[in-house]
Structure formats: C-alpha cells, structure tokens
Amino acid sequence: MRNWNKALAGLLLAPIPLVARAETYLTQDQAAAVLFPELKMGNDWASAGPRTKVLWGPQKEALFIDRVLGKHEFITYAVAITPEGKVKGIEIMDYRETYGSQIRGKEWRQNFVGKSAQDPVKLEKDIPNISGATLSSKHVTDGVRRVLQLYATLKAKA
Amino acid sequence: MRPSRPKLKRVRPLLGTFVEIELAGHVPVESLHAWISAGFEAVEEIDRLMSFYRADSDVSRLNQAKPSVRVSIHPHTIKVLKAAEKLRKESNGFFNVRCREGLLDLGGIAKGYAVDCAVEKIKTLSRGYGVWGVVNAGGDLRRWGRGQMSVAVATSAVRTPGNQERLSPAIHIRMPAAEALTQEHAVTVLSEKCLWSDALTKVMMLAPKRVADSCLKRYHAHGLVLA
C-alpha cells in the first residue's frame, strides 16, 4: 500500500508549480537554440512593435518574441515560424506576476501544515492555478495568431 | 557535499493550459533540452489526436462521422477510449466521456494521458541516466526519479457563477451528471498514472462516495476533498 500521506506532504511542502510566479525559463539565445536547433540564428533582432521583436533566418523563417498579459502576469514567449508561415514551436520565456504573493510558497503551505490526508482540508481562498492557467494560455495563443499576421505583413514588405 | 545537478524547466502553451516540464540529472544541458522537447512533442501528439476543438483530431472525426461509417483512429485514442469505458462501468456510469448531445469529449481524461505519455517518453530516452523530473499540465502532474516518490496528481474544481475559470471547462459542462453540482469545492487525486488521477477526479466530483471510494481503491489511488 503506497504511502500517500508522505507523497502528499512532499508535494505540499515542495515549491508548488503554479503559473503565477516570477520565473525565467529561457533567454533569447536559448529560445533560438531550442526552437531552431538546426540553424544559427544570429543576433540581429529588429523591433516589430511596442512589445515585439523579430529575428529573421536565412530562408525567411522567423523567431518572434512577444509579450502578453495573462490573468495576473506578463508573459514573454517566443514563437518560431517556418518559411511557409506556419508555427514551428512556441516556448514561454518568462512570467512576471503583476500581483502580490498571496498565493506563493510559504503562505500557501501554511494552510496545509498539520493536516493529514484524512482531514478535509479547508481553504478560504480559490485554488489559484485553476483560475489563472486557462485565460493566460488563451492570451498567448491569441498573441501567436497576431504574430502570424505580423509575419505575413513584414515578409511581404521586405 | 554533492554538487547540484543541472536542472531545467521549460513551459509551452498546450492542451488549453500551460505545460511545464522540469528535468534534472548529471547529463549535459543539451541532453536535458532534447529530452524536454521530446516530452513536449509527446503532449502535442495527444493534443492533436484528442482535442475537442481541433477539426482534424480523432475525437472530432469520430464526432463528425455519419452513423456506421468506419473511422480509423490512432492506438493512443483507442487506449484512452478503452480506459474511459472501463471506468464508466466501474463508476456505474458516473464517469462518461459522452456528453448530453451525444458527442465524445475526452477532455476529462486526455490531459492526464498526455502527461503520462510525456513522462514515459522522457523516461525511455533518458533510461540509465538517473534523471528526475516533473511534467505538469496546468495542475495535472506526474513526477518521477531517484529520491522522489513517483506520483501523479490531478485536481478538479467546480466554481459557482462568480468565477468562470475552471481547469476542464468542457468536461464540467458536458458530463451528464455535471448539472447536479452546486457546491464550490475541489478534489485532488494521487495515483501512479495521471490518466487515472485525471479521470478519478471526475468520479469523485460526480459519483456517490461509495462508488468513488471503490474506484479509488481499484486504482490504488488516494482522493482528497478541499472544501
């Protein structure tokens, strides 16, 4: 019989993987290496808007870096576009939360200290990662749609 | 003191949420990146096959097919359908991937399955290297590796009209018994596989306690209610 109490305690006391934290996952160069592993994209970034920049590849593939507002955080993401204008890949580069730490680590964990798996755990607040994720991810995919149009426009101009 | 192992975390928007993959091990960073990318590709494959919202997914093609027309579907989809059918019987019909309009919706089980596929892909590629990791799809997560107890966790919640955001909006609207839910609470299930954790949260939400407990026991799973 598995020791679920131990697993649960381990999960609750470990940093909880929630969307709304400040975290950096990839730098610009790392995003280029991950999304275009077979190319050397260089460093010639051009502005493509107030929150957007672009790096062009040799065959008119492009790497865009854009920023959107999630439910409570700024999300910087990179999207790689093929020469045919299709999305090759999307990676989140960083989050910067716009609100405070009420859901972060220590305070969140205090709600569970002393509870066993048998106790119904009472929470006053919403479970935040449930509220945040769906809307934020929609904003990113909306951003990607916008970037695809931007790609087409910029490519036509060049 | 042991030197810390290289550790990486990456995030992609997939399955209508954010999927985060974290991996650590005494291997070159390039290997971690390659294995994480492979994990994401495994999730993307499941999304392509089972998304309710993609016109060319197996699910949509099944939903659009005229009666008695044969539709060829991927082995992944067959596996999930079989798991769903098994759980439907075991839960006396409280778990049901067919919604009121008769449409098939794998939203309540596919996310967990996608997490399992990513984990298994990474484990296969990294076998023998002793890596540990977590794949987390908006709260449905599974972690594995040395020194860590392997566990798959899923959480589901119902919200009263005040807050419209939910983890799996499709399934809460579509499962036949969902209309009966009025309380605001969340359930979390721990088991070995995210497919089971994911599906069992729905059983806990929708089925009487006796039925839910029997299903949890059958999958060696542990359920928590957060009121």
XYZ file of C-alpha atoms in Angstrom:
385
model
C 0.000 0.000 0.000
C 1.591 3.268 -1.057
C 2.329 5.899 1.486
C 0.138 8.662 0.097
C 0.457 10.811 3.175
C 4.166 11.014 2.538
C 3.638 11.813 -1.136
C 1.118 14.466 -0.284
C 3.341 16.043 2.353
C 6.200 16.014 -0.164
C 4.068 17.752 -2.759
C 2.646 20.378 -0.467
C 5.942 21.323 1.110
C 7.826 21.431 -2.182
C 7.631 24.538 -4.350
C 4.243 24.246 -5.975
C 4.402 24.509 -9.749
C 1.933 27.335 -10.244
C 1.730 29.570 -13.254
C 1.707 32.890 -11.436
C 5.250 33.404 -10.175
C 8.179 35.404 -11.471
C 10.307 32.957 -13.361
C 12.610 32.916 -16.343
C 12.806 29.750 -18.399
C 14.784 30.749 -21.459
C 16.963 33.615 -22.601
C 16.694 34.938 -26.154
C 19.633 32.860 -27.322
C 18.335 29.729 -25.603
C 14.905 30.213 -27.206
C 16.576 30.442 -30.629
C 18.616 27.299 -29.958
C 15.580 25.332 -28.726
C 13.181 26.426 -31.480
C 15.640 26.415 -34.380
C 18.152 23.759 -33.286
C 19.432 23.232 -36.818
C 20.148 26.914 -37.538
C 22.473 29.588 -36.280
C 20.008 32.465 -35.994
C 22.499 35.144 -35.004
C 21.679 38.269 -33.062
C 20.200 40.789 -35.471
C 16.951 41.457 -33.591
C 14.587 44.031 -35.081
C 11.663 45.746 -33.424
C 8.249 44.640 -34.690
C 6.036 46.631 -32.330
C 5.983 48.021 -28.778
C 6.179 44.575 -27.210
C 7.514 42.518 -30.090
C 10.804 41.796 -31.757
C 11.853 39.521 -34.574
C 14.897 37.622 -35.759
C 14.962 36.503 -39.381
C 16.544 33.266 -40.598
C 18.272 32.588 -43.923
C 15.137 31.184 -45.645
C 12.755 33.805 -44.211
C 11.877 31.686 -41.226
C 11.467 33.930 -38.189
C 11.676 33.936 -34.437
C 9.343 36.394 -32.719
C 9.476 37.392 -29.095
C 6.256 38.907 -27.855
C 4.687 39.788 -24.518
C 1.070 39.405 -23.441
C -0.833 39.986 -20.239
C -2.133 36.805 -18.683
C -4.734 36.841 -15.958
C -2.326 38.358 -13.463
C 1.074 38.273 -15.093
C 3.115 39.449 -18.041
C 4.116 36.501 -20.173
C 7.032 36.726 -22.584
C 7.045 33.981 -25.169
C 8.925 33.030 -28.295
C 7.283 31.681 -31.429
C 9.181 30.177 -34.327
C 7.649 30.468 -37.783
C 8.606 28.373 -40.804
C 9.277 29.909 -44.237
C 5.776 28.698 -45.170
C 4.286 30.863 -42.444
C 3.376 28.015 -40.085
C 4.053 27.839 -36.359
C 7.067 25.620 -35.737
C 7.037 25.927 -31.959
C 6.173 28.119 -29.009
C 8.106 28.418 -25.761
C 7.308 30.531 -22.738
C 10.360 32.575 -21.856
C 9.287 34.177 -18.610
C 6.463 35.249 -16.312
C 6.387 38.370 -14.251
C 3.421 38.445 -11.937
C 1.589 41.707 -11.567
C 0.013 40.980 -8.212
C 1.355 40.085 -4.846
C 2.488 36.911 -3.242
C -0.760 35.832 -1.602
C -0.660 32.520 -3.393
C 3.073 31.952 -3.190
C 5.022 29.349 -1.333
C 5.098 29.930 2.377
C 1.647 31.421 2.914
C 0.023 28.804 0.729
C 1.810 25.993 2.508
C 0.701 27.273 5.935
C -2.814 26.213 5.030
C -1.763 22.590 4.990
C 0.680 22.326 7.862
C -0.577 19.935 10.479
C -3.229 18.400 8.270
C -3.235 14.741 7.455
C -4.769 13.231 4.373
C -7.737 12.162 6.492
C -8.742 15.716 7.398
C -10.859 17.550 4.889
C -8.612 20.486 4.120
C -10.401 23.805 4.413
C -9.371 26.676 2.214
C -10.706 30.180 2.381
C -9.308 31.172 -0.963
C -9.712 29.892 -4.503
C -7.094 27.484 -5.751
C -5.240 29.971 -7.893
C -3.611 27.867 -10.561
C -7.050 26.750 -11.601
C -8.167 30.337 -12.147
C -5.049 31.548 -13.862
C -3.975 28.995 -16.392
C -6.756 28.783 -18.948
C -7.164 32.527 -19.616
C -3.422 33.188 -19.757
C -2.849 30.388 -22.210
C -5.617 31.775 -24.397
C -3.906 35.171 -24.430
C -0.689 33.537 -25.574
C -2.412 31.706 -28.404
C -4.159 34.982 -29.360
C -0.715 36.597 -29.401
C 0.589 33.855 -31.663
C -2.282 34.451 -34.082
C -1.382 38.143 -34.153
C 2.297 37.328 -34.705
C 1.424 35.107 -37.668
C -0.296 38.060 -39.331
C 2.625 40.290 -38.457
C 4.961 37.765 -40.062
C 2.949 37.808 -43.284
C 2.926 41.611 -43.360
C 6.618 42.032 -42.629
C 7.599 39.334 -45.102
C 5.561 40.976 -47.839
C 7.187 44.352 -47.163
C 10.772 43.033 -47.258
C 28.530 17.914 -0.210
C 27.089 16.768 -3.528
C 27.348 19.215 -6.409
C 23.898 20.165 -7.628
C 22.784 18.521 -10.826
C 21.941 20.607 -13.894
C 18.244 21.371 -13.769
C 16.000 22.799 -16.458
C 12.409 23.912 -16.602
C 10.510 24.825 -19.752
C 6.903 25.765 -20.488
C 4.718 25.594 -23.583
C 1.065 26.526 -24.067
C -0.660 23.201 -24.815
C -3.918 21.401 -24.018
C -5.577 24.764 -23.349
C -3.248 25.446 -20.453
C 0.467 25.702 -19.746
C 2.525 22.532 -19.698
C 5.683 22.739 -17.650
C 8.453 20.160 -17.860
C 11.239 20.120 -15.328
C 14.191 17.779 -15.613
C 17.424 17.324 -13.689
C 20.326 14.948 -14.000
C 24.076 14.529 -14.247
C 23.984 14.935 -18.007
C 24.863 17.699 -20.451
C 22.327 20.530 -20.616
C 21.811 19.762 -24.320
C 20.503 16.314 -23.393
C 18.048 17.787 -20.897
C 16.804 20.208 -23.574
C 16.425 17.439 -26.146
C 14.504 15.194 -23.721
C 12.252 18.063 -22.639
C 11.497 18.836 -26.292
C 10.633 15.181 -26.838
C 8.308 15.315 -23.823
C 6.510 18.346 -25.281
C 6.194 16.592 -28.639
C 4.518 13.661 -26.893
C 1.993 16.072 -25.349
C 1.461 17.781 -28.708
C 0.686 14.431 -30.314
C -2.042 13.691 -27.765
C -3.436 17.214 -28.184
C -3.603 16.711 -31.976
C -5.366 13.371 -31.567
C -7.829 14.145 -28.789
C -8.621 17.848 -28.794
C -12.340 18.545 -28.905
C -11.574 21.856 -30.563
C -9.424 20.705 -33.479
C -11.419 19.768 -36.570
C -8.932 17.081 -37.633
C -8.467 15.332 -34.279
C -9.577 11.711 -33.879
C -12.254 12.965 -31.459
C -13.670 15.465 -33.951
C -13.583 12.986 -36.788
C -15.476 10.498 -34.638
C -17.977 13.206 -33.719
C -18.469 14.294 -37.312
C -18.716 10.823 -38.830
C -22.093 9.632 -40.050
C -23.505 6.598 -38.211
C -21.910 3.256 -39.164
C -19.087 4.944 -41.072
C -15.690 3.489 -40.158
C -13.196 5.969 -38.776
C -9.581 4.975 -38.393
C -8.085 6.227 -35.172
C -4.685 6.167 -33.541
C -3.728 3.469 -30.997
C -3.394 6.235 -28.365
C -7.029 7.159 -28.898
C -8.103 3.528 -28.705
C -6.207 3.137 -25.441
C -7.896 6.168 -23.912
C -11.344 5.112 -25.125
C -10.837 1.673 -23.573
C -9.714 3.217 -20.277
C -12.739 5.531 -20.329
C -15.117 2.649 -20.994
C -13.602 0.596 -18.184
C -14.010 3.488 -15.791
C -17.547 4.132 -16.973
C -18.515 0.617 -15.927
C -16.570 0.761 -12.679
C -18.181 4.082 -11.729
C -21.705 2.931 -12.577
C -21.783 5.439 -15.414
C -20.816 8.498 -13.376
C -17.674 8.844 -15.440
C -18.854 9.276 -19.009
C -16.979 10.746 -21.930
C -20.150 11.045 -23.958
C -21.978 14.234 -23.171
C -25.661 15.033 -23.345
C -25.660 15.915 -27.032
C -24.105 12.509 -27.737
C -20.705 13.954 -28.552
C -17.481 12.359 -27.432
C -15.321 14.561 -25.237
C -12.059 13.189 -23.854
C -11.253 16.427 -22.019
C -11.648 14.773 -18.635
C -9.005 12.128 -19.266
C -6.776 13.177 -22.197
C -4.739 15.712 -20.245
C -3.708 13.073 -17.713
C -2.889 10.675 -20.530
C -0.763 13.322 -22.263
C 1.230 13.820 -19.080
C 1.821 10.058 -18.814
C 2.962 9.923 -22.468
C 5.448 12.747 -21.922
C 6.820 11.130 -18.767
C 7.159 7.724 -20.411
C 8.860 9.227 -23.475
C 11.402 11.081 -21.348
C 11.999 8.041 -19.150
C 12.645 5.885 -22.232
C 15.076 8.386 -23.765
C 16.908 9.003 -20.511
C 16.989 5.421 -19.233
C 20.078 4.694 -17.172
C 20.964 8.353 -16.605
C 19.129 8.686 -13.311
C 17.234 11.841 -14.170
C 14.328 13.072 -12.132
C 11.562 15.263 -13.406
C 8.040 16.633 -13.332
C 5.564 17.096 -16.147
C 2.807 19.496 -15.117
C -0.141 20.282 -17.374
C -1.948 23.094 -15.584
C -2.143 21.161 -12.329
C -2.307 17.600 -13.658
C 1.185 16.479 -12.916
C 3.401 13.467 -12.533
C 6.848 13.312 -11.086
C 9.432 10.545 -11.080
C 13.072 9.780 -10.440
C 15.559 8.842 -7.798
C 14.891 10.008 -4.309
C 11.459 11.238 -5.278
C 8.332 9.256 -4.692
C 6.655 8.731 -8.044
C 3.214 10.201 -8.007
C 0.622 11.545 -10.407
C -1.717 14.258 -9.185
C -4.794 15.833 -10.666
C -7.130 18.447 -9.288
C -10.596 19.422 -10.409
C -12.854 22.140 -9.179
C -16.329 23.432 -9.677
C -16.983 27.105 -9.431
C -20.172 28.955 -8.695
C -21.058 31.683 -11.244
C -18.731 34.163 -9.529
C -15.645 32.729 -11.158
C -15.859 31.222 -14.605
C -12.360 29.815 -14.800
C -12.038 26.064 -14.499
C -9.389 23.532 -15.310
C -11.536 21.484 -17.660
C -14.497 23.607 -18.713
C -15.576 21.186 -21.417
C -15.968 18.232 -19.132
C -17.779 20.083 -16.390
C -20.349 21.315 -18.826
C -20.649 18.137 -20.777
C -20.662 15.199 -18.383
C -24.308 14.221 -17.856
C -24.287 14.483 -14.062
C -22.447 17.836 -14.008
C -25.609 19.870 -13.662
C -26.149 18.421 -10.221
C -23.016 20.063 -8.828
C -23.782 23.098 -6.739
C -21.119 23.269 -4.055
C -17.859 25.037 -4.520
C -15.095 22.586 -3.779
C -12.088 20.925 -5.293
C -10.810 17.387 -5.330
C -7.298 16.090 -5.736
C -6.386 12.536 -6.611
C -2.998 10.919 -6.248
C -2.163 7.702 -8.094
C 0.571 6.166 -10.220
C -0.692 7.449 -13.536
C -2.008 10.836 -14.455
C -4.655 9.242 -16.683
C -6.177 7.663 -13.575
C -5.753 10.724 -11.372
C -7.364 12.924 -14.001
C -10.338 10.627 -14.630
C -10.847 9.817 -10.942
C -11.231 13.485 -10.010
C -14.397 13.434 -12.115
C -15.613 10.288 -10.385
C -15.034 11.925 -7.015
C -16.904 15.034 -8.110
C -19.866 13.270 -9.645
C -20.362 9.863 -8.052
C -21.697 8.948 -4.600
C -18.962 8.404 -2.044
C -19.365 4.632 -2.016
C -18.829 4.413 -5.789
C -15.950 6.902 -5.744
C -14.202 5.085 -2.903
C -14.471 1.778 -4.731
C -12.955 3.302 -7.883
C -10.144 4.934 -5.944
C -9.362 1.633 -4.281
C -9.337 -0.202 -7.604
C -6.642 2.133 -8.931
C -4.711 2.267 -5.635
C -5.456 5.962 -5.649
C -5.938 8.472 -2.871
C -8.510 11.234 -3.014
C -8.733 14.476 -1.101
C -11.568 16.908 -0.890
C -10.696 20.556 -0.376
C -13.760 22.342 0.853
